[in-house]
mmCIF file of C-alpha atoms in Angstrom:
data_model
loop_
_atom_site.group_PDB
_atom_site.id
_atom_site.type_symbol
_atom_site.label_atom_id
_atom_site.label_comp_id
_atom_site.label_asym_id
_atom_site.label_seq_id
_atom_site.Cartn_x
_atom_site.Cartn_y
_atom_site.Cartn_z
ATOM 1 C CA ASP Y 1 -35.798 0.300 28.453
ATOM 2 C CA VAL Y 2 -32.065 0.218 28.158
ATOM 3 C CA LYS Y 3 -31.147 -2.156 25.615
ATOM 4 C CA VAL Y 4 -27.474 -3.560 25.490
ATOM 5 C CA THR Y 5 -26.641 -6.189 22.379
ATOM 6 C CA GLN Y 6 -23.577 -8.253 22.175
ATOM 7 C CA SER Y 7 -22.763 -9.450 18.672
ATOM 8 C CA SER Y 8 -22.634 -13.456 19.451
ATOM 9 C CA ARG Y 9 -24.383 -15.387 21.990
ATOM 10 C CA TYR Y 10 -22.065 -18.366 21.523
ATOM 11 C CA LEU Y 11 -18.510 -18.287 20.005
ATOM 12 C CA VAL Y 12 -15.921 -21.217 19.362
ATOM 13 C CA LYS Y 13 -12.422 -20.136 18.830
ATOM 14 C CA ARG Y 14 -9.011 -22.206 18.400
ATOM 15 C CA THR Y 15 -5.802 -21.322 20.767
ATOM 16 C CA GLY Y 16 -3.954 -18.485 19.468
ATOM 17 C CA GLU Y 17 -6.826 -17.172 17.583
ATOM 18 C CA LYS Y 18 -7.732 -13.253 17.851
ATOM 19 C CA VAL Y 19 -11.215 -12.704 18.949
ATOM 20 C CA PHE Y 20 -13.574 -9.663 18.953
ATOM 21 C CA LEU Y 21 -16.421 -9.312 20.953
ATOM 22 C CA GLU Y 22 -18.754 -6.272 20.347
ATOM 23 C CA CYS Y 23 -21.104 -4.569 22.702
ATOM 24 C CA VAL Y 24 -23.632 -1.817 21.549
ATOM 25 C CA GLN Y 25 -25.769 0.246 23.895
ATOM 26 C CA ASP Y 26 -28.729 2.347 22.751
ATOM 27 C CA MET Y 27 -29.194 4.550 25.843
ATOM 28 C CA ASP Y 28 -26.393 7.392 25.128
ATOM 29 C CA HIS Y 29 -24.590 5.814 28.380
ATOM 30 C CA GLU Y 30 -21.241 7.417 29.053
ATOM 31 C CA ASN Y 31 -19.750 3.958 30.598
ATOM 32 C CA MET Y 32 -19.231 0.894 29.435
ATOM 33 C CA PHE Y 33 -18.125 -2.579 31.170
ATOM 34 C CA TRP Y 34 -16.855 -6.026 30.048
ATOM 35 C CA TYR Y 35 -16.788 -8.798 32.795
ATOM 36 C CA ARG Y 36 -16.287 -12.330 32.643
ATOM 37 C CA GLN Y 37 -18.273 -14.648 34.811
ATOM 38 C CA ASP Y 38 -17.251 -18.187 35.684
ATOM 39 C CA PRO Y 39 -18.790 -20.597 38.201
ATOM 40 C CA GLY Y 40 -18.027 -19.999 41.816
ATOM 41 C CA LEU Y 41 -16.011 -17.002 40.837
ATOM 42 C CA GLY Y 42 -19.001 -14.331 40.153
ATOM 43 C CA LEU Y 43 -18.667 -11.287 38.053
ATOM 44 C CA ARG Y 44 -15.035 -10.090 37.316
ATOM 45 C CA LEU Y 45 -14.185 -6.557 35.679
ATOM 46 C CA ILE Y 46 -11.964 -6.895 32.882
ATOM 47 C CA TYR Y 47 -11.979 -3.323 31.683
ATOM 48 C CA PHE Y 48 -14.497 -0.279 31.679
ATOM 49 C CA SER Y 49 -14.500 2.794 29.773
ATOM 50 C CA TYR Y 50 -15.970 5.997 30.988
ATOM 51 C CA ASP Y 51 -15.812 7.932 27.634
ATOM 52 C CA VAL Y 52 -15.002 7.622 24.298
ATOM 53 C CA LYS Y 53 -11.244 6.486 23.759
ATOM 54 C CA MET Y 54 -10.805 6.282 27.445
ATOM 55 C CA LYS Y 55 -10.441 2.902 29.358
ATOM 56 C CA GLU Y 56 -9.595 1.659 32.763
ATOM 57 C CA LYS Y 57 -8.266 -1.795 33.695
ATOM 58 C CA GLY Y 58 -10.409 -3.747 36.113
ATOM 59 C CA ASP Y 59 -9.473 -6.660 37.998
ATOM 60 C CA ILE Y 60 -8.300 -9.038 35.380
ATOM 61 C CA PRO Y 61 -7.067 -7.305 32.302
ATOM 62 C CA GLU Y 62 -4.190 -9.696 31.402
ATOM 63 C CA GLY Y 63 -4.895 -11.028 27.967
ATOM 64 C CA TYR Y 64 -7.393 -8.651 26.831
ATOM 65 C CA SER Y 65 -7.805 -5.071 25.479
ATOM 66 C CA VAL Y 66 -10.403 -2.966 24.513
ATOM 67 C CA SER Y 67 -11.410 -0.271 22.164
ATOM 68 C CA ARG Y 68 -14.208 2.418 22.356
ATOM 69 C CA GLU Y 69 -14.365 4.387 19.143
ATOM 70 C CA LYS Y 70 -17.871 5.605 19.383
ATOM 71 C CA LYS Y 71 -19.970 6.291 22.503
ATOM 72 C CA GLU Y 72 -22.517 3.247 21.863
ATOM 73 C CA ARG Y 73 -19.931 0.533 21.001
ATOM 74 C CA PHE Y 74 -17.537 -1.075 23.055
ATOM 75 C CA SER Y 75 -15.077 -3.783 21.987
ATOM 76 C CA LEU Y 76 -13.174 -6.505 23.892
ATOM 77 C CA ILE Y 77 -10.299 -7.996 22.079
ATOM 78 C CA LEU Y 78 -8.366 -11.194 23.043
ATOM 79 C CA GLU Y 79 -5.314 -10.985 21.266
ATOM 80 C CA SER Y 80 -4.195 -14.631 21.189
ATOM 81 C CA ALA Y 81 -7.143 -16.653 22.581
ATOM 82 C CA SER Y 82 -6.225 -19.363 25.432
ATOM 83 C CA THR Y 83 -8.263 -22.042 26.832
ATOM 84 C CA ASN Y 84 -8.188 -20.356 30.177
ATOM 85 C CA GLN Y 85 -10.436 -17.538 28.726
ATOM 86 C CA THR Y 86 -13.018 -19.933 27.973
ATOM 87 C CA SER Y 87 -16.089 -18.120 30.060
ATOM 88 C CA MET Y 88 -19.083 -16.374 29.894
ATOM 89 C CA TYR Y 89 -18.299 -12.530 28.734
ATOM 90 C CA LEU Y 90 -20.920 -10.121 29.790
ATOM 91 C CA CYS Y 91 -21.024 -6.380 28.614
ATOM 92 C CA ALA Y 92 -22.887 -3.623 30.655
ATOM 93 C CA SER Y 93 -23.584 0.140 30.378
ATOM 94 C CA SER Y 94 -24.420 2.819 32.991
ATOM 95 C CA LEU Y 95 -25.046 6.353 32.901
ATOM 96 C CA ASP Y 96 -22.965 7.028 35.853
ATOM 97 C CA THR Y 97 -19.772 5.466 36.698
ATOM 98 C CA GLY Y 98 -21.380 4.175 39.980
ATOM 99 C CA GLY Y 99 -24.790 3.996 38.871
ATOM 100 C CA ALA Y 100 -26.862 0.875 38.042
ATOM 101 C CA GLN Y 101 -25.334 -1.217 35.199
ATOM 102 C CA TYR Y 102 -27.479 -2.772 32.579
ATOM 103 C CA PHE Y 103 -26.265 -5.940 31.008
ATOM 104 C CA GLY Y 104 -26.137 -7.714 27.880
ATOM 105 C CA PRO Y 105 -27.310 -11.243 27.033
ATOM 106 C CA GLY Y 106 -23.777 -12.558 27.311
ATOM 107 C CA THR Y 107 -21.449 -14.314 24.914
ATOM 108 C CA ARG Y 108 -20.380 -17.934 25.890
ATOM 109 C CA LEU Y 109 -16.831 -18.270 24.316
ATOM 110 C CA THR Y 110 -15.326 -21.570 24.268
ATOM 111 C CA VAL Y 111 -11.583 -21.932 23.264
ATOM 112 C CA LEU Y 112 -10.352 -25.189 22.099
ATOM 113 C CA GLY J 1 -20.419 -24.949 29.451
ATOM 114 C CA GLU J 2 -20.890 -24.909 33.306
ATOM 115 C CA SER J 3 -23.852 -22.860 34.693
ATOM 116 C CA VAL J 4 -23.366 -20.007 36.825
ATOM 117 C CA GLY J 5 -25.403 -21.279 39.341
ATOM 118 C CA LEU J 6 -22.882 -24.153 40.095
ATOM 119 C CA HIS J 7 -20.919 -23.655 43.512
ATOM 120 C CA LEU J 8 -23.606 -21.169 44.730
ATOM 121 C CA PRO J 9 -25.571 -21.441 48.103
ATOM 122 C CA THR J 10 -29.341 -22.393 47.066
ATOM 123 C CA LEU J 11 -32.778 -21.404 48.578
ATOM 124 C CA SER J 12 -35.680 -23.704 47.660
ATOM 125 C CA VAL J 13 -39.155 -22.911 48.207
ATOM 126 C CA GLN J 14 -42.610 -23.931 47.324
ATOM 127 C CA GLU J 15 -44.784 -21.695 44.565
ATOM 128 C CA GLY J 16 -46.465 -19.081 46.772
ATOM 129 C CA ASP J 17 -44.241 -18.761 49.757
ATOM 130 C CA ASN J 18 -41.989 -15.779 50.432
ATOM 131 C CA SER J 19 -38.587 -15.950 49.864
ATOM 132 C CA ILE J 20 -35.725 -13.868 51.318
ATOM 133 C CA ILE J 21 -32.274 -13.917 50.035
ATOM 134 C CA ASN J 22 -29.389 -12.500 51.849
ATOM 135 C CA CYS J 23 -26.387 -10.480 51.153
ATOM 136 C CA ALA J 24 -23.534 -9.348 53.585
ATOM 137 C CA TYR J 25 -21.556 -6.757 51.728
ATOM 138 C CA SER J 26 -17.958 -5.728 52.510
ATOM 139 C CA ASN J 27 -17.518 -2.097 52.536
ATOM 140 C CA SER J 28 -19.255 0.334 55.312
ATOM 141 C CA ALA J 29 -18.277 3.127 52.901
ATOM 142 C CA SER J 30 -20.764 1.815 50.472
ATOM 143 C CA ASP J 31 -23.843 3.997 49.753
ATOM 144 C CA TYR J 32 -25.651 2.241 47.012
ATOM 145 C CA PHE J 33 -26.912 -1.214 46.481
ATOM 146 C CA ILE J 34 -28.489 -3.335 43.668
ATOM 147 C CA TRP J 35 -30.057 -6.417 43.548
ATOM 148 C CA TYR J 36 -29.794 -8.355 40.026
ATOM 149 C CA LYS J 37 -31.694 -11.554 38.830
ATOM 150 C CA GLN J 38 -29.909 -13.637 36.369
ATOM 151 C CA GLU J 39 -31.546 -16.415 34.565
ATOM 152 C CA SER J 40 -29.931 -19.278 33.027
ATOM 153 C CA GLY J 41 -28.276 -18.459 30.042
ATOM 154 C CA LYS J 42 -29.051 -14.594 30.183
ATOM 155 C CA GLY J 43 -27.602 -11.518 31.315
ATOM 156 C CA PRO J 44 -28.205 -10.114 34.968
ATOM 157 C CA GLN J 45 -31.489 -8.060 35.015
ATOM 158 C CA PHE J 46 -31.765 -5.110 37.453
ATOM 159 C CA ILE J 47 -34.680 -5.598 40.009
ATOM 160 C CA ILE J 48 -34.496 -2.761 42.373
ATOM 161 C CA ASP J 49 -32.177 -0.674 44.054
ATOM 162 C CA ILE J 50 -31.579 1.136 47.574
ATOM 163 C CA ARG J 51 -29.527 4.209 48.704
ATOM 164 C CA SER J 52 -27.833 4.248 51.986
ATOM 165 C CA ASN J 53 -30.162 7.031 53.519
ATOM 166 C CA MET J 54 -33.061 4.596 53.384
ATOM 167 C CA ASP J 55 -33.584 1.092 54.935
ATOM 168 C CA LYS J 56 -36.578 -0.149 52.879
ATOM 169 C CA ARG J 57 -37.542 0.052 49.391
ATOM 170 C CA GLN J 58 -40.628 -1.812 47.813
ATOM 171 C CA GLY J 59 -40.880 -2.786 44.271
ATOM 172 C CA GLN J 60 -43.657 -5.039 42.715
ATOM 173 C CA ARG J 61 -43.619 -7.973 44.699
ATOM 174 C CA VAL J 62 -39.934 -7.379 46.006
ATOM 175 C CA THR J 63 -38.713 -5.473 48.848
ATOM 176 C CA VAL J 64 -35.151 -4.547 49.829
ATOM 177 C CA LEU J 65 -33.991 -4.247 53.573
ATOM 178 C CA LEU J 66 -30.876 -2.426 54.309
ATOM 179 C CA ASN J 67 -29.202 -2.678 57.660
ATOM 180 C CA LYS J 68 -26.057 -0.622 57.532
ATOM 181 C CA THR J 69 -25.056 -1.439 61.269
ATOM 182 C CA VAL J 70 -24.123 -5.392 60.348
ATOM 183 C CA LYS J 71 -23.686 -4.349 56.606
ATOM 184 C CA HIS J 72 -26.658 -6.540 55.636
ATOM 185 C CA LEU J 73 -29.143 -6.500 52.514
ATOM 186 C CA SER J 74 -31.783 -8.558 51.987
ATOM 187 C CA LEU J 75 -34.179 -9.109 48.993
ATOM 188 C CA GLN J 76 -38.147 -10.404 49.948
ATOM 189 C CA ILE J 77 -39.995 -11.757 47.124
ATOM 190 C CA ALA J 78 -43.536 -12.244 47.877
ATOM 191 C CA ALA J 79 -45.617 -15.000 46.614
ATOM 192 C CA THR J 80 -42.818 -16.626 44.772
ATOM 193 C CA GLN J 81 -43.587 -18.003 41.311
ATOM 194 C CA PRO J 82 -41.621 -20.623 39.249
ATOM 195 C CA GLY J 83 -40.456 -17.755 36.815
ATOM 196 C CA ASP J 84 -38.507 -16.369 39.927
ATOM 197 C CA SER J 85 -36.380 -19.147 39.662
ATOM 198 C CA ALA J 86 -32.943 -17.663 39.091
ATOM 199 C CA VAL J 87 -29.467 -16.535 40.497
ATOM 200 C CA TYR J 88 -29.882 -13.452 42.465
ATOM 201 C CA PHE J 89 -26.727 -11.239 43.406
ATOM 202 C CA CYS J 90 -26.564 -7.964 45.111
ATOM 203 C CA ALA J 91 -24.027 -5.256 44.068
ATOM 204 C CA GLU J 92 -22.521 -2.373 46.239
ATOM 205 C CA ARG J 93 -20.839 0.884 45.360
ATOM 206 C CA PRO J 94 -18.084 1.691 47.518
ATOM 207 C CA GLY J 95 -17.887 5.417 47.626
ATOM 208 C CA TYR J 96 -16.846 6.958 44.452
ATOM 209 C CA SER J 97 -16.108 3.831 42.436
ATOM 210 C CA THR J 98 -17.765 1.160 40.160
ATOM 211 C CA LEU J 99 -20.063 -1.257 41.399
ATOM 212 C CA THR J 100 -18.656 -4.831 43.114
ATOM 213 C CA PHE J 101 -20.862 -7.739 43.000
ATOM 214 C CA GLY J 102 -21.633 -10.531 45.331
ATOM 215 C CA LYS J 103 -21.351 -14.022 43.849
ATOM 216 C CA GLY J 104 -25.056 -14.929 44.241
ATOM 217 C CA THR J 105 -27.570 -17.322 45.679
ATOM 218 C CA MET J 106 -29.552 -19.683 43.605
ATOM 219 C CA LEU J 107 -33.570 -19.594 44.193
ATOM 220 C CA LEU J 108 -35.231 -22.498 43.192
ATOM 221 C CA VAL J 109 -39.114 -22.363 43.168
ATOM 222 C CA SER J 110 -41.045 -25.931 43.240
ATOM 223 C CA PRO J 111 -44.698 -25.835 41.615
#
Protein backbone atom coordinates (compact mmCIF):
# COMPACT_ATOMS: atom_id res chain seq x y z
CA ASP A 1 0.00 0.00 0.00
CA VAL A 2 1.11 3.52 -0.77
CA LYS A 3 1.85 5.47 2.35
CA VAL A 4 2.01 9.24 2.38
CA THR A 5 2.73 10.89 5.70
CA GLN A 6 2.60 14.53 6.72
CA SER A 7 4.61 15.96 9.58
CA SER A 8 1.73 17.44 11.56
CA ARG A 9 -2.02 16.87 11.75
CA TYR A 10 -2.68 20.25 13.38
CA LEU A 11 -0.57 23.37 13.42
CA VAL A 12 -1.18 26.83 14.87
CA LYS A 13 1.07 29.68 13.78
CA ARG A 14 1.11 33.46 14.08
CA THR A 15 0.91 35.95 11.23
CA GLY A 16 4.34 36.57 9.75
CA GLU A 17 5.88 33.30 10.90
CA LYS A 18 7.69 31.03 8.46
CA VAL A 19 5.92 27.68 8.26
CA PHE A 20 7.24 24.36 6.98
CA LEU A 21 4.96 21.49 6.06
CA GLU A 22 6.69 18.21 5.33
CA CYS A 23 5.46 15.27 3.30
CA VAL A 24 7.07 11.87 2.84
CA GLN A 25 6.02 9.01 0.54
CA ASP A 26 7.40 5.50 0.61
CA MET A 27 6.45 4.23 -2.87
CA ASP A 28 9.28 5.70 -4.93
CA HIS A 29 6.79 7.90 -6.79
CA GLU A 30 8.18 10.45 -9.21
CA ASN A 31 5.47 13.04 -8.65
CA MET A 32 4.41 14.85 -5.52
CA PHE A 33 1.75 17.50 -5.03
CA TRP A 34 0.61 20.07 -2.51
CA TYR A 35 -3.04 21.15 -2.35
CA ARG A 36 -5.11 23.27 -0.07
CA GLN A 37 -8.71 22.37 0.60
CA ASP A 38 -11.30 24.89 1.69
CA PRO A 39 -15.08 24.47 2.11
CA GLY A 40 -16.88 25.20 -1.13
CA LEU A 41 -13.66 25.49 -3.14
CA GLY A 42 -12.52 21.88 -3.31
CA LEU A 43 -8.90 20.90 -3.87
CA ARG A 44 -6.69 23.59 -5.31
CA LEU A 45 -3.20 22.76 -6.53
CA ILE A 46 -0.44 24.91 -5.06
CA TYR A 47 2.68 23.28 -6.51
CA PHE A 48 3.77 19.96 -7.83
CA SER A 49 7.12 18.30 -8.46
CA TYR A 50 7.82 15.72 -11.16
CA ASP A 51 11.41 15.00 -10.12
CA VAL A 52 13.98 15.87 -7.50
CA LYS A 53 14.69 19.61 -7.52
CA MET A 54 12.00 20.15 -10.18
CA LYS A 55 8.78 22.03 -9.50
CA GLU A 56 5.81 23.46 -11.33
CA LYS A 57 3.38 26.11 -10.17
CA GLY A 58 -0.19 25.05 -9.71
CA ASP A 59 -3.28 27.21 -9.65
CA ILE A 60 -2.54 29.17 -6.47
CA PRO A 61 1.25 29.39 -5.87
CA GLU A 62 1.29 32.93 -4.48
CA GLY A 63 2.59 33.07 -0.91
CA TYR A 64 4.05 29.57 -1.08
CA SER A 65 7.28 27.91 -2.11
CA VAL A 66 8.37 24.28 -2.23
CA SER A 67 11.47 22.19 -1.91
CA ARG A 68 12.24 18.70 -3.14
CA GLU A 69 15.78 17.69 -2.29
CA LYS A 70 15.06 13.96 -2.09
CA LYS A 71 12.65 11.86 -4.09
CA GLU A 72 10.59 10.79 -1.09
CA ARG A 73 10.21 14.21 0.52
CA PHE A 74 8.34 17.32 -0.60
CA SER A 75 8.15 20.40 1.58
CA LEU A 76 5.73 23.31 1.42
CA ILE A 77 6.95 26.62 2.82
CA LEU A 78 4.89 29.62 3.80
CA GLU A 79 7.49 32.38 3.89
CA SER A 80 5.34 34.75 5.94
CA ALA A 81 2.09 33.17 7.06
CA SER A 82 -1.11 35.18 6.73
CA THR A 83 -4.59 34.54 8.09
CA ASN A 84 -5.94 33.76 4.63
CA GLN A 85 -3.61 30.75 4.54
CA THR A 86 -5.61 29.07 7.27
CA SER A 87 -6.68 25.86 5.57
CA MET A 88 -6.34 22.11 5.27
CA TYR A 89 -3.17 21.22 3.39
CA LEU A 90 -2.97 17.91 1.59
CA CYS A 91 0.06 16.24 0.09
CA ALA A 92 -0.21 13.56 -2.58
CA SER A 93 2.08 11.43 -4.70
CA SER A 94 1.70 9.55 -7.97
CA LEU A 95 3.80 7.30 -10.13
CA ASP A 96 2.84 9.12 -13.35
CA THR A 97 2.12 12.83 -13.70
CA GLY A 98 -1.48 12.16 -14.72
CA GLY A 99 -1.92 8.98 -12.75
CA ALA A 100 -3.84 8.20 -9.61
CA GLN A 101 -2.74 10.34 -6.69
CA TYR A 102 -2.45 8.99 -3.17
CA PHE A 103 -3.00 11.42 -0.37
CA GLY A 104 -1.64 11.96 3.09
CA PRO A 105 -3.88 12.58 6.11
CA GLY A 106 -3.66 16.37 5.82
CA THR A 107 -2.41 19.19 8.02
CA ARG A 108 -4.96 21.62 9.36
CA LEU A 109 -3.12 24.91 9.64
CA THR A 110 -4.51 27.84 11.58
CA VAL A 111 -2.81 31.22 11.27
CA LEU A 112 -3.71 33.67 14.02
CA GLY B 1 -12.16 24.55 11.53
CA GLU B 2 -14.90 24.17 8.95
CA SER B 3 -15.60 20.74 7.55
CA VAL B 4 -14.83 20.08 3.90
CA GLY B 5 -18.43 18.86 3.66
CA LEU B 6 -19.95 22.29 4.12
CA HIS B 7 -21.53 23.85 1.02
CA LEU B 8 -21.65 20.51 -0.80
CA PRO B 9 -24.68 18.78 -2.31
CA THR B 10 -25.81 16.01 0.00
CA LEU B 11 -27.25 12.57 -0.66
CA SER B 12 -29.03 10.96 2.27
CA VAL B 13 -29.77 7.24 2.17
CA GLN B 14 -30.80 4.47 4.53
CA GLU B 15 -28.43 1.69 5.45
CA GLY B 16 -28.79 -1.15 2.97
CA ASP B 17 -29.95 1.05 0.11
CA ASN B 18 -27.94 1.44 -3.07
CA SER B 19 -26.38 4.89 -3.55
CA ILE B 20 -25.64 6.68 -6.80
CA ILE B 21 -23.32 9.66 -6.79
CA ASN B 22 -22.96 11.68 -9.94
CA CYS B 23 -20.23 13.80 -11.45
CA ALA B 24 -20.32 15.95 -14.56
CA TYR B 25 -16.82 16.41 -15.92
CA SER B 26 -15.72 19.33 -17.99
CA ASN B 27 -13.18 18.27 -20.57
CA SER B 28 -14.09 16.07 -23.53
CA ALA B 29 -10.38 15.23 -23.92
CA SER B 30 -10.22 13.61 -20.48
CA ASP B 31 -9.13 9.99 -20.77
CA TYR B 32 -8.89 8.80 -17.19
CA PHE B 33 -11.19 9.20 -14.20
CA ILE B 34 -11.00 8.39 -10.51
CA TRP B 35 -13.41 8.38 -7.60
CA TYR B 36 -12.13 9.36 -4.17
CA LYS B 37 -13.69 9.05 -0.73
CA GLN B 38 -12.86 11.52 2.01
CA GLU B 39 -13.97 10.87 5.55
CA SER B 40 -14.16 13.72 8.02
CA GLY B 41 -10.71 14.86 9.14
CA LYS B 42 -8.86 12.51 6.77
CA GLY B 43 -7.17 12.71 3.41
CA PRO B 44 -8.92 11.53 0.22
CA GLN B 45 -8.76 7.81 -0.41
CA PHE B 46 -8.65 6.21 -3.87
CA ILE B 47 -11.73 4.05 -4.50
CA ILE B 48 -11.82 3.08 -8.17
CA ASP B 49 -10.69 4.33 -11.54
CA ILE B 50 -11.78 3.94 -15.15
CA ARG B 51 -10.21 4.72 -18.50
CA SER B 52 -12.10 6.33 -21.34
CA ASN B 53 -12.04 3.16 -23.45
CA MET B 54 -14.39 1.56 -20.92
CA ASP B 55 -17.94 2.47 -19.90
CA LYS B 56 -18.21 0.39 -16.73
CA ARG B 57 -15.89 -0.98 -14.09
CA GLN B 58 -16.73 -2.88 -10.95
CA GLY B 59 -14.98 -3.14 -7.64
CA GLN B 60 -15.99 -4.46 -4.30
CA ARG B 61 -19.50 -3.07 -3.71
CA VAL B 62 -18.75 -0.18 -6.06
CA THR B 63 -19.36 0.34 -9.77
CA VAL B 64 -18.27 3.28 -11.86
CA LEU B 65 -20.15 4.15 -15.04
CA LEU B 66 -18.79 6.48 -17.69
CA ASN B 67 -20.91 8.18 -20.35
CA LYS B 68 -18.58 10.11 -22.61
CA THR B 69 -21.40 11.37 -24.80
CA VAL B 70 -22.76 13.57 -22.03
CA LYS B 71 -19.52 13.80 -20.03
CA HIS B 72 -20.98 12.08 -17.01
CA LEU B 73 -19.47 9.78 -14.41
CA SER B 74 -21.33 7.97 -11.65
CA LEU B 75 -20.37 5.91 -8.64
CA GLN B 76 -22.78 3.26 -7.46
CA ILE B 77 -22.38 1.85 -3.96
CA ALA B 78 -24.30 -1.34 -3.24
CA ALA B 79 -25.82 -2.04 0.17
CA THR B 80 -24.64 1.27 1.62
CA GLN B 81 -23.30 1.11 5.17
CA PRO B 82 -22.82 3.82 7.84
CA GLY B 83 -19.08 3.56 7.22
CA ASP B 84 -19.68 4.79 3.69
CA SER B 85 -20.66 8.21 5.02
CA ALA B 86 -18.11 10.61 3.56
CA VAL B 87 -17.51 13.16 0.83
CA TYR B 88 -17.07 11.56 -2.59
CA PHE B 89 -15.46 13.41 -5.45
CA CYS B 90 -14.40 12.59 -8.94
CA ALA B 91 -11.17 13.46 -10.69
CA GLU B 92 -10.43 13.65 -14.41
CA ARG B 93 -7.23 13.75 -16.38
CA PRO B 94 -7.54 16.16 -19.32
CA GLY B 95 -5.08 14.58 -21.71
CA TYR B 96 -1.39 14.83 -20.81
CA SER B 97 -1.86 16.76 -17.61
CA THR B 98 -2.37 16.36 -13.91
CA LEU B 99 -5.72 15.47 -12.40
CA THR B 100 -8.43 18.05 -11.82
CA PHE B 101 -10.90 17.42 -9.04
CA GLY B 102 -14.61 18.02 -8.61
CA LYS B 103 -15.92 19.63 -5.46
CA GLY B 104 -17.72 16.52 -4.27
CA THR B 105 -20.95 15.19 -2.84
CA MET B 106 -21.55 14.37 0.78
CA LEU B 107 -23.12 10.95 1.39
CA LEU B 108 -24.98 10.52 4.67
CA VAL B 109 -26.05 7.01 5.63
CA SER B 110 -28.66 6.56 8.34
CA PRO B 111 -28.83 3.30 10.33
